[in-house]
GROMACS .gro file of C-alpha atoms in nm:
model
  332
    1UNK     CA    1  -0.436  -0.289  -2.839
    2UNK     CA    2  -0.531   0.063  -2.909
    3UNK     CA    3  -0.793   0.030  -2.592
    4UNK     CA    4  -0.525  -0.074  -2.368
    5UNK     CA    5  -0.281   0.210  -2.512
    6UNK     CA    6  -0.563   0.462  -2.430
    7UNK     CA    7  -0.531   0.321  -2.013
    8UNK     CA    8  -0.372   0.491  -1.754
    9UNK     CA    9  -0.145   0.151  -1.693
   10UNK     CA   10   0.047   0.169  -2.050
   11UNK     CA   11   0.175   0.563  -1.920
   12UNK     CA   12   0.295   0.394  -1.641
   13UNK     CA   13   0.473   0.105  -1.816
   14UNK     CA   14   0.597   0.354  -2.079
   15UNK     CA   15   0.759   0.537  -1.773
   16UNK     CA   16   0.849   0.184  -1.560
   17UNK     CA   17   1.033   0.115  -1.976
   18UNK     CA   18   1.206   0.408  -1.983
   19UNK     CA   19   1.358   0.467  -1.581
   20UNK     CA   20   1.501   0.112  -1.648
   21UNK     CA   21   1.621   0.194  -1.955
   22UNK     CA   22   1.799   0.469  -1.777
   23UNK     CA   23   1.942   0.322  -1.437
   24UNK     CA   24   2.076   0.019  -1.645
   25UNK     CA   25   2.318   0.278  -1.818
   26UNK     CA   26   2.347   0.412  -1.462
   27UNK     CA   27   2.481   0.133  -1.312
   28UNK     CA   28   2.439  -0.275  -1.466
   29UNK     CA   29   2.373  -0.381  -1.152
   30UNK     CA   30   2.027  -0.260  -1.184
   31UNK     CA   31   1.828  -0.569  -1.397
   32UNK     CA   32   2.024  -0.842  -1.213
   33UNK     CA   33   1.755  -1.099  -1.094
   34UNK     CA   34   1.861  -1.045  -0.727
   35UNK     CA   35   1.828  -0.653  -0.730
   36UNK     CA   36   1.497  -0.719  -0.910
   37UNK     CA   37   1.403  -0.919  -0.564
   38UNK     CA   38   1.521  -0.681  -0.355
   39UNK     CA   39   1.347  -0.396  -0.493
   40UNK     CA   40   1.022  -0.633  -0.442
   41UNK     CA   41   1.091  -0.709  -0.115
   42UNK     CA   42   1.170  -0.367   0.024
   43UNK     CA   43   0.857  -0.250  -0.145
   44UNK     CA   44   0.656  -0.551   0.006
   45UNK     CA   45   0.551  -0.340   0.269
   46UNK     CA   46   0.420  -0.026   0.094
   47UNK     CA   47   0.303  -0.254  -0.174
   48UNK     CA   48   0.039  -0.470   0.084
   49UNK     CA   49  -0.063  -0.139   0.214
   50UNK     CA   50  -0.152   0.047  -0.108
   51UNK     CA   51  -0.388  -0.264  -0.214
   52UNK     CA   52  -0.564  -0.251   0.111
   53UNK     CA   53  -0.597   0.133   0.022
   54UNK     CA   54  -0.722   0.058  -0.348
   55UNK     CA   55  -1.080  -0.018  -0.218
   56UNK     CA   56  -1.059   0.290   0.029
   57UNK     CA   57  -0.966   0.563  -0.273
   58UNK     CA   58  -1.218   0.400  -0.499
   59UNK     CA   59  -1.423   0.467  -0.280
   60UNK     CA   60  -1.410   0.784  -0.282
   61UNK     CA   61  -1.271   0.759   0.084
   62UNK     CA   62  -0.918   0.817   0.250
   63UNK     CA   63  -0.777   0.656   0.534
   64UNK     CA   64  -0.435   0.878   0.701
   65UNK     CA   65  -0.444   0.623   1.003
   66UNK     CA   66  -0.274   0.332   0.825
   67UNK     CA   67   0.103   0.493   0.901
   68UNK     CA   68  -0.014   0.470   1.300
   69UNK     CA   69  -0.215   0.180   1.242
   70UNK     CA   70   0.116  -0.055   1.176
   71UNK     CA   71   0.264   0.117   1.382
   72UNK     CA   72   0.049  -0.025   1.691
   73UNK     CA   73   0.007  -0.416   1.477
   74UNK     CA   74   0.383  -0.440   1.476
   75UNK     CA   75   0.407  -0.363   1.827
   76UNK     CA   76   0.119  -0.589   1.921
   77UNK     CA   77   0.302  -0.854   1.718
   78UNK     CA   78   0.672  -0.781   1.868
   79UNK     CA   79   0.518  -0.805   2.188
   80UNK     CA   80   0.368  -1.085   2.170
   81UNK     CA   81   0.657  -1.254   2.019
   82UNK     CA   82   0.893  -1.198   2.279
   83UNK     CA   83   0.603  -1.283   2.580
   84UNK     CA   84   0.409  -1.618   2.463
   85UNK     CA   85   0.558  -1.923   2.327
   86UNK     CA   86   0.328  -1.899   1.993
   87UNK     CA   87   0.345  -1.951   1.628
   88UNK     CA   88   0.377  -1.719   1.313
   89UNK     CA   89   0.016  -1.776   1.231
   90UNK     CA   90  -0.089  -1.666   1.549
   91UNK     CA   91   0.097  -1.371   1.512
   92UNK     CA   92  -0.052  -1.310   1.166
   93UNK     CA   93  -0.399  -1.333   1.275
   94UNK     CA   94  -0.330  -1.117   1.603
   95UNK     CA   95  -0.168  -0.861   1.425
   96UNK     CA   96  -0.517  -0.862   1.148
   97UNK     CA   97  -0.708  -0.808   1.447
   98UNK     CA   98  -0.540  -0.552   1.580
   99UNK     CA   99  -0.558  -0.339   1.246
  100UNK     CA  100  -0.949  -0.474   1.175
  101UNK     CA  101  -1.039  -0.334   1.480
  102UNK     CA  102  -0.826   0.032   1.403
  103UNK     CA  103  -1.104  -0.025   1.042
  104UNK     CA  104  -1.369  -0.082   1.235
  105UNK     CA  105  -1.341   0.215   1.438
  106UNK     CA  106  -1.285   0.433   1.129
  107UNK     CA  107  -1.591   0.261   0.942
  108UNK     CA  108  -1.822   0.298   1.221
  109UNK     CA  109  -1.733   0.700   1.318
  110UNK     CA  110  -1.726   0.758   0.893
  111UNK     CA  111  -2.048   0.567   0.892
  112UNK     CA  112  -2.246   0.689   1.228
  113UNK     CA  113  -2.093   1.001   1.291
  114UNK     CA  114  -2.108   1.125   0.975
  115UNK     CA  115  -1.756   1.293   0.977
  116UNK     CA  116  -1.539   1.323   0.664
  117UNK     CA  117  -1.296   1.000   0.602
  118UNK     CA  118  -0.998   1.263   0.596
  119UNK     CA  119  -1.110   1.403   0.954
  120UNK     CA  120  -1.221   1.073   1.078
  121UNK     CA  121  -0.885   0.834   1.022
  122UNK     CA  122  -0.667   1.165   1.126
  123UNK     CA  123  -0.825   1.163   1.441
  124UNK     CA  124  -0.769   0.795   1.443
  125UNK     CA  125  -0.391   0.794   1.331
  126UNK     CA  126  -0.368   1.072   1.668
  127UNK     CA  127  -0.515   0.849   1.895
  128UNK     CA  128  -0.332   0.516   1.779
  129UNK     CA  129   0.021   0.695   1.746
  130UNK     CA  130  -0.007   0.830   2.062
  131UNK     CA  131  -0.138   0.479   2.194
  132UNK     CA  132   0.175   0.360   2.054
  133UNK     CA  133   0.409   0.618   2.207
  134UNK     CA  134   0.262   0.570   2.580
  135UNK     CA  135   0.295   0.177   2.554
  136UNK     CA  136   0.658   0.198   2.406
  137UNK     CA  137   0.777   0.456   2.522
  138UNK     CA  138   0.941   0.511   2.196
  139UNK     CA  139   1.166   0.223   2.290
  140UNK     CA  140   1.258  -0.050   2.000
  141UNK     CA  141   1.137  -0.415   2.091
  142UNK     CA  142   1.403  -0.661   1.972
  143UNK     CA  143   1.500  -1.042   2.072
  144UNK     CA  144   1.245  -1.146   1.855
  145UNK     CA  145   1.168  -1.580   1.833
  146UNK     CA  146   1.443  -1.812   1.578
  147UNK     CA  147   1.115  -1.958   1.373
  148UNK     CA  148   1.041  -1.576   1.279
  149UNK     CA  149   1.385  -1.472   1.198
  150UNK     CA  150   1.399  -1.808   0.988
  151UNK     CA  151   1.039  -1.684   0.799
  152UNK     CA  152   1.228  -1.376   0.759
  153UNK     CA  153   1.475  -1.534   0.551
  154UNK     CA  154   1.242  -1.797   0.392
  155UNK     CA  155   1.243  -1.782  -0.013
  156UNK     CA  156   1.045  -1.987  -0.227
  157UNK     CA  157   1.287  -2.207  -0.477
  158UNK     CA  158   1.631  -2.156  -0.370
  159UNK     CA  159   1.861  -2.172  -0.675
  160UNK     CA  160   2.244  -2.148  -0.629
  161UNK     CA  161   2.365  -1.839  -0.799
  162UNK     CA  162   2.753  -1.773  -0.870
  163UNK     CA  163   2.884  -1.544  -0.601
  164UNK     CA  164   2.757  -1.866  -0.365
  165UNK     CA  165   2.419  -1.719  -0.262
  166UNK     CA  166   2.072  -1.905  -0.298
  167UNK     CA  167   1.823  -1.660  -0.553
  168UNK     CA  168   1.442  -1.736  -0.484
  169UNK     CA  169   1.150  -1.582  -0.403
  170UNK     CA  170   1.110  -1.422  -0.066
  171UNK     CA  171   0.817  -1.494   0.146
  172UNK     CA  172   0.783  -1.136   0.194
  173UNK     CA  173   0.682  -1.099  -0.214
  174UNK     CA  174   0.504  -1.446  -0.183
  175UNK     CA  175   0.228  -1.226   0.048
  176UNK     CA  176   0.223  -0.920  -0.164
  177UNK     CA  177   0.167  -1.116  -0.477
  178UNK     CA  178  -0.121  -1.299  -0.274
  179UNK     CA  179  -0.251  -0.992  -0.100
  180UNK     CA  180  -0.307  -0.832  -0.488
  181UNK     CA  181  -0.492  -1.122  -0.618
  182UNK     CA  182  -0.704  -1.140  -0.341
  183UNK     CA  183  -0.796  -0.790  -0.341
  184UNK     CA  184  -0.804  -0.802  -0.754
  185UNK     CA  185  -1.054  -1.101  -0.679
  186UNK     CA  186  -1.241  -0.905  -0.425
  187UNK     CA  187  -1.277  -0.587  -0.648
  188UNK     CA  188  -1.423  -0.759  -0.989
  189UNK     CA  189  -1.610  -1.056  -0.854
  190UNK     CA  190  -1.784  -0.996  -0.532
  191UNK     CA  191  -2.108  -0.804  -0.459
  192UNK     CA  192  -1.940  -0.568  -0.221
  193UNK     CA  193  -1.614  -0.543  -0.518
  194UNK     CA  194  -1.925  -0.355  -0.761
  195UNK     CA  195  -2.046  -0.165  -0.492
  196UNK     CA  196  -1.733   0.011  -0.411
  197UNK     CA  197  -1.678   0.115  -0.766
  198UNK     CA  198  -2.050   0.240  -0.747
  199UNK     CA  199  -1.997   0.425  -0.395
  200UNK     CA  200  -1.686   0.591  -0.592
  201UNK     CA  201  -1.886   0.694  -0.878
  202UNK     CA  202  -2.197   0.801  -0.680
  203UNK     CA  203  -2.290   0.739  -0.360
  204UNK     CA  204  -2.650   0.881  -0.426
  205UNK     CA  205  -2.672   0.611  -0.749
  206UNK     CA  206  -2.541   0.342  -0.526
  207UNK     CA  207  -2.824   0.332  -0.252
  208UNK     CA  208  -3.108   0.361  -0.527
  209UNK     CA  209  -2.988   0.053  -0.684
  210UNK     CA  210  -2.993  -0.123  -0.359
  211UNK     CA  211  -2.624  -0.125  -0.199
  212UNK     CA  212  -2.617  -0.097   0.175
  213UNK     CA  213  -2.315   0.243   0.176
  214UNK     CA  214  -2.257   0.157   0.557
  215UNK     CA  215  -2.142  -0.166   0.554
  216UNK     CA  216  -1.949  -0.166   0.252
  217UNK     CA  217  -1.799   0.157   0.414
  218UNK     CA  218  -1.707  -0.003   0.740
  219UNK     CA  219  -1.537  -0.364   0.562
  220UNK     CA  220  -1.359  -0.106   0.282
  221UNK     CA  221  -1.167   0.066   0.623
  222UNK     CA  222  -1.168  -0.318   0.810
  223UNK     CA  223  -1.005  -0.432   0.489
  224UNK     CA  224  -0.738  -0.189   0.470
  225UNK     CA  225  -0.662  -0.214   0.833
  226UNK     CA  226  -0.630  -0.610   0.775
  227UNK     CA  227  -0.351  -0.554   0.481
  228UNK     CA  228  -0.232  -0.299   0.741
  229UNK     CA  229  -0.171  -0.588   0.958
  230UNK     CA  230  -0.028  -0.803   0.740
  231UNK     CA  231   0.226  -0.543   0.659
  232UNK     CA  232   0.328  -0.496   0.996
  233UNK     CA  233   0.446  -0.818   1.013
  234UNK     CA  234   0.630  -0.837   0.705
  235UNK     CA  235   0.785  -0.518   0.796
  236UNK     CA  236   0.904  -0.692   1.103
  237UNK     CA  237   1.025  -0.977   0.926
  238UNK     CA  238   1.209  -0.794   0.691
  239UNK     CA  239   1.376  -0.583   0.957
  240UNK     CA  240   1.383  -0.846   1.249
  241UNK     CA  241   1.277  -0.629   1.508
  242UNK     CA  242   0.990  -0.322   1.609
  243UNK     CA  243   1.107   0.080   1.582
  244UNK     CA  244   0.755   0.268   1.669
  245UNK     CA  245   0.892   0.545   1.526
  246UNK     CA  246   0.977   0.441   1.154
  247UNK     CA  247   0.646   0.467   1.028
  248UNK     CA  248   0.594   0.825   1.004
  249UNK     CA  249   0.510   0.944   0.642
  250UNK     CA  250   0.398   0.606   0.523
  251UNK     CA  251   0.059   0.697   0.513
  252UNK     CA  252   0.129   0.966   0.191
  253UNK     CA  253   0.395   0.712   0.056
  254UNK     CA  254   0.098   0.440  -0.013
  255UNK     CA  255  -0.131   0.680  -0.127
  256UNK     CA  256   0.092   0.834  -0.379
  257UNK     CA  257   0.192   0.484  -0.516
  258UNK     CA  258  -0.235   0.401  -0.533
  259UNK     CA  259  -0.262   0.705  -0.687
  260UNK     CA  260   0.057   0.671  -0.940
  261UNK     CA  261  -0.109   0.361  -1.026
  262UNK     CA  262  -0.417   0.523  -1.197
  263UNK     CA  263  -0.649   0.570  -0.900
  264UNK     CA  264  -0.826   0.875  -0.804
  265UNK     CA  265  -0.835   1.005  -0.464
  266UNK     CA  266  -1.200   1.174  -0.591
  267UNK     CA  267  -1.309   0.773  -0.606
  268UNK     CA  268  -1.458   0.575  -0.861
  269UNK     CA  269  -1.152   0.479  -1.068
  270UNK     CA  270  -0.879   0.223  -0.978
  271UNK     CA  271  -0.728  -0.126  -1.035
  272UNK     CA  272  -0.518  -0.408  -0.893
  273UNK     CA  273  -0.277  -0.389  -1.205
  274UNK     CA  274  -0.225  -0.010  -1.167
  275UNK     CA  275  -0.150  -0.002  -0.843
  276UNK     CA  276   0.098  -0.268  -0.902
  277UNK     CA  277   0.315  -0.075  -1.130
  278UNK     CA  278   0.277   0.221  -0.937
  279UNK     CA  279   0.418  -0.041  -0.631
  280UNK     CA  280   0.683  -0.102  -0.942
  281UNK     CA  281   0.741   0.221  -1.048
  282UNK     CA  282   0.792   0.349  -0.699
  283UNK     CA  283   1.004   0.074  -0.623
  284UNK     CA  284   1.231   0.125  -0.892
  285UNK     CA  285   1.269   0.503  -0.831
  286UNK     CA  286   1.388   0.433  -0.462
  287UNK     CA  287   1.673   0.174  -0.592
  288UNK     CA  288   1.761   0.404  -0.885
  289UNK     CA  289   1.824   0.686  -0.646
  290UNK     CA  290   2.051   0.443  -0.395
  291UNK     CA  291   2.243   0.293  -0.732
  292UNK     CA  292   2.308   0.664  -0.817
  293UNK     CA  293   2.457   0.706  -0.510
  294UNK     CA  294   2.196   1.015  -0.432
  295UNK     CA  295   2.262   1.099  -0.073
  296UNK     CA  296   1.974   1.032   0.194
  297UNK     CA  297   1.804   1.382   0.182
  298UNK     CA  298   1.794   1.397  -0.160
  299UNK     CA  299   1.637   1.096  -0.202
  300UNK     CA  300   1.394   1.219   0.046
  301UNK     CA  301   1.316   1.536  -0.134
  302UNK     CA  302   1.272   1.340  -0.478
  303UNK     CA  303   1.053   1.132  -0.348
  304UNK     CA  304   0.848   1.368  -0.141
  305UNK     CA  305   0.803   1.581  -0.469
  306UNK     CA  306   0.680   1.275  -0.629
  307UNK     CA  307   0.432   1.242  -0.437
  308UNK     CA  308   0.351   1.604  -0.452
  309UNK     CA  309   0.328   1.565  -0.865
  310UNK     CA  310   0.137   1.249  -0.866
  311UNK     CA  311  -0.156   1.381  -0.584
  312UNK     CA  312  -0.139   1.766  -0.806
  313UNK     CA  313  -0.195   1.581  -1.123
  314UNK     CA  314  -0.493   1.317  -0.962
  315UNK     CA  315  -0.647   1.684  -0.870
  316UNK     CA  316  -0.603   1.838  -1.174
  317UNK     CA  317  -0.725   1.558  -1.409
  318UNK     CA  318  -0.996   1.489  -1.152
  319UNK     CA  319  -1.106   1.884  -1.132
  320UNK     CA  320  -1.098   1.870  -1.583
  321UNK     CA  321  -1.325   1.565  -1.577
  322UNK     CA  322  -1.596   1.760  -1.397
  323UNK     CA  323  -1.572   2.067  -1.578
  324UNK     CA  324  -1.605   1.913  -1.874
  325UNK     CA  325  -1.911   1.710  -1.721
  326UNK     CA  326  -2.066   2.044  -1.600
  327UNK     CA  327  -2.009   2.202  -1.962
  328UNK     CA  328  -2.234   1.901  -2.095
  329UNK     CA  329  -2.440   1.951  -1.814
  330UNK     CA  330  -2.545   2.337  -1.889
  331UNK     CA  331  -2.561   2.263  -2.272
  332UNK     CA  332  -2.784   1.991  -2.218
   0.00000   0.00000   0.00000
């Protein structure tokens, strides 16, 4: 007990405690079992994201093409939607592709080219946005197929409720839930899952114990283009049709909530269960702000200075650990 009190996680559950503590005196609406879902589902999208930017930030990598990056898998998949007669599988595994590929380029120029992962991925989210822009036009793409409007609406155990609606489980949280055990599988029982953690810690340490940097590089940035992917579609799902232009400032949004969640955006530190209650926590700040009846641009400006606080305070910590490492170092 007193090791887990000393993690990152219990500050965040002590701060998840007390914000629900609060909005329930703010407004009872707030831990009713169908405002619970909600706040799941409208996080779904952020929350697929930010595990497919875990392995990137433990890394010691960043990757600022992901906003873009659905941007261009959600058009892909609208598109191709409203053209062929296909299935939501199909669309799943197009839209994958599509942000794989966006990795693979990232990987390879991080990898080859030797350019920073900040430099590298902005370059990338340029390139794809604008890819999106001259494609669309800017325009929305709507009229999307019945059998994807009806896995929209899907929910897992459908249980009649008073007020005549069914409460279940969407099949939007159905994937995030999925998408974090599979990355929380990938991270602590694969080969590649140790090598990250030992890329994050150092890089120098990791090839002279025998990990191969470059390809674990290149599937970390395929990986979080696939989630990308995946979260396009939800996204679509949830919303039932494509706006190119609604992505903008997700990319900060995901890495705030990785970051809220314990990681380090120096590398070498992360898990699956912080960056779920940061998903949480982050979650449950946006549907305080709408129960509290916090007009639009405020809630923009509280969130925007939370992620402000939570990528100062990764820097600051991060910048005391290796003072206090160089301190040891010199007295050595």
């Amino acid at each position: 007990m007193k090791k887990f009190t000393k993690r990152k996680e219990f500050g965040i559950i002590l701060i998840i405690l007390i914000m629900s503590f609060i909005l329930t005196i703010v407004s009872s609406a707030f831990l009713k079992a169908d405002n619970i879902i909600d706040i799941l589902r409208n996080n779904a999208v952020y929350g697929i994201m930010a595990f497919g930017m875990l392995p990137v930030l433990i890394s010691g990598g960043i990757d600022l093409s992901v906003a873009s990056s659905i941007a261009l898998c959600a058009v892909v998949a609208g598109k191709i939607m409203t053209v062929f007669d296909t299935n939501i599988v199909i669309v799943f595994i197009i839209s994958m592709l599509v942000g794989a590929l966006i990795g693979l380029i990232n990987g390879l120029i991080i990898t080859k080219l030797k350019i920073a992962p900040m430099v590298a991925t902005l370059g990338i989210m340029t390139v794809t946005l604008g890819v999106v822009l001259l494609y669309t036009g800017g325009t929305w793409i709507s009229g999307l197929p019945e059998y994807f409007k009806e896995f929209g609406m899907a929910k897992l155990g459908n249980i009649p409720t008073k007020n005549g609606l069914t409460l279940g489980i969407p099949s939007q949280v159905i994937i995030l839930i999925l998408s974090g055990v599979v990355t929380w599988l990938m991270l602590r029982y694969t080969l590649i899952g140790r090598g990250i953690y030992a890329i994050g810690g150092s890089e120098a340490s990791a090839v002279r114990v025998g990990y191969n940097v470059d390809k674990i590089k290149v599937f970390i940035y395929m990986y979080s283009g696939i989630m990308t992917g995946i979260a396009a579609v939800v996204h679509t799902s949830i919303v039932q049709q494509v706006d190119p232009n609604t992505f903008l400032g997700y990319e900060l949004t995901v890495i705030s909530t990785v970051v809220i969640g314990g990681a380090s955006t120096m590398g070498g530190v992360g898990t699956v269960l912080g960056t779920t209650f940061g998903i949480i926590l982050m979650g449950i700040l946006q549907n305080g702000l709408i129960l509290a009846k916090i007009p639009t641009y405020w809630q923009k400006i509280v969130m925007g200075l939370v992620i402000l606080i939570a990528i100062s305070v990764d820097v600051i910590n991060r910048k005391r650990e290796q003072s206090k490492l160089v301190r040891v170092d010199v007295e050595g």
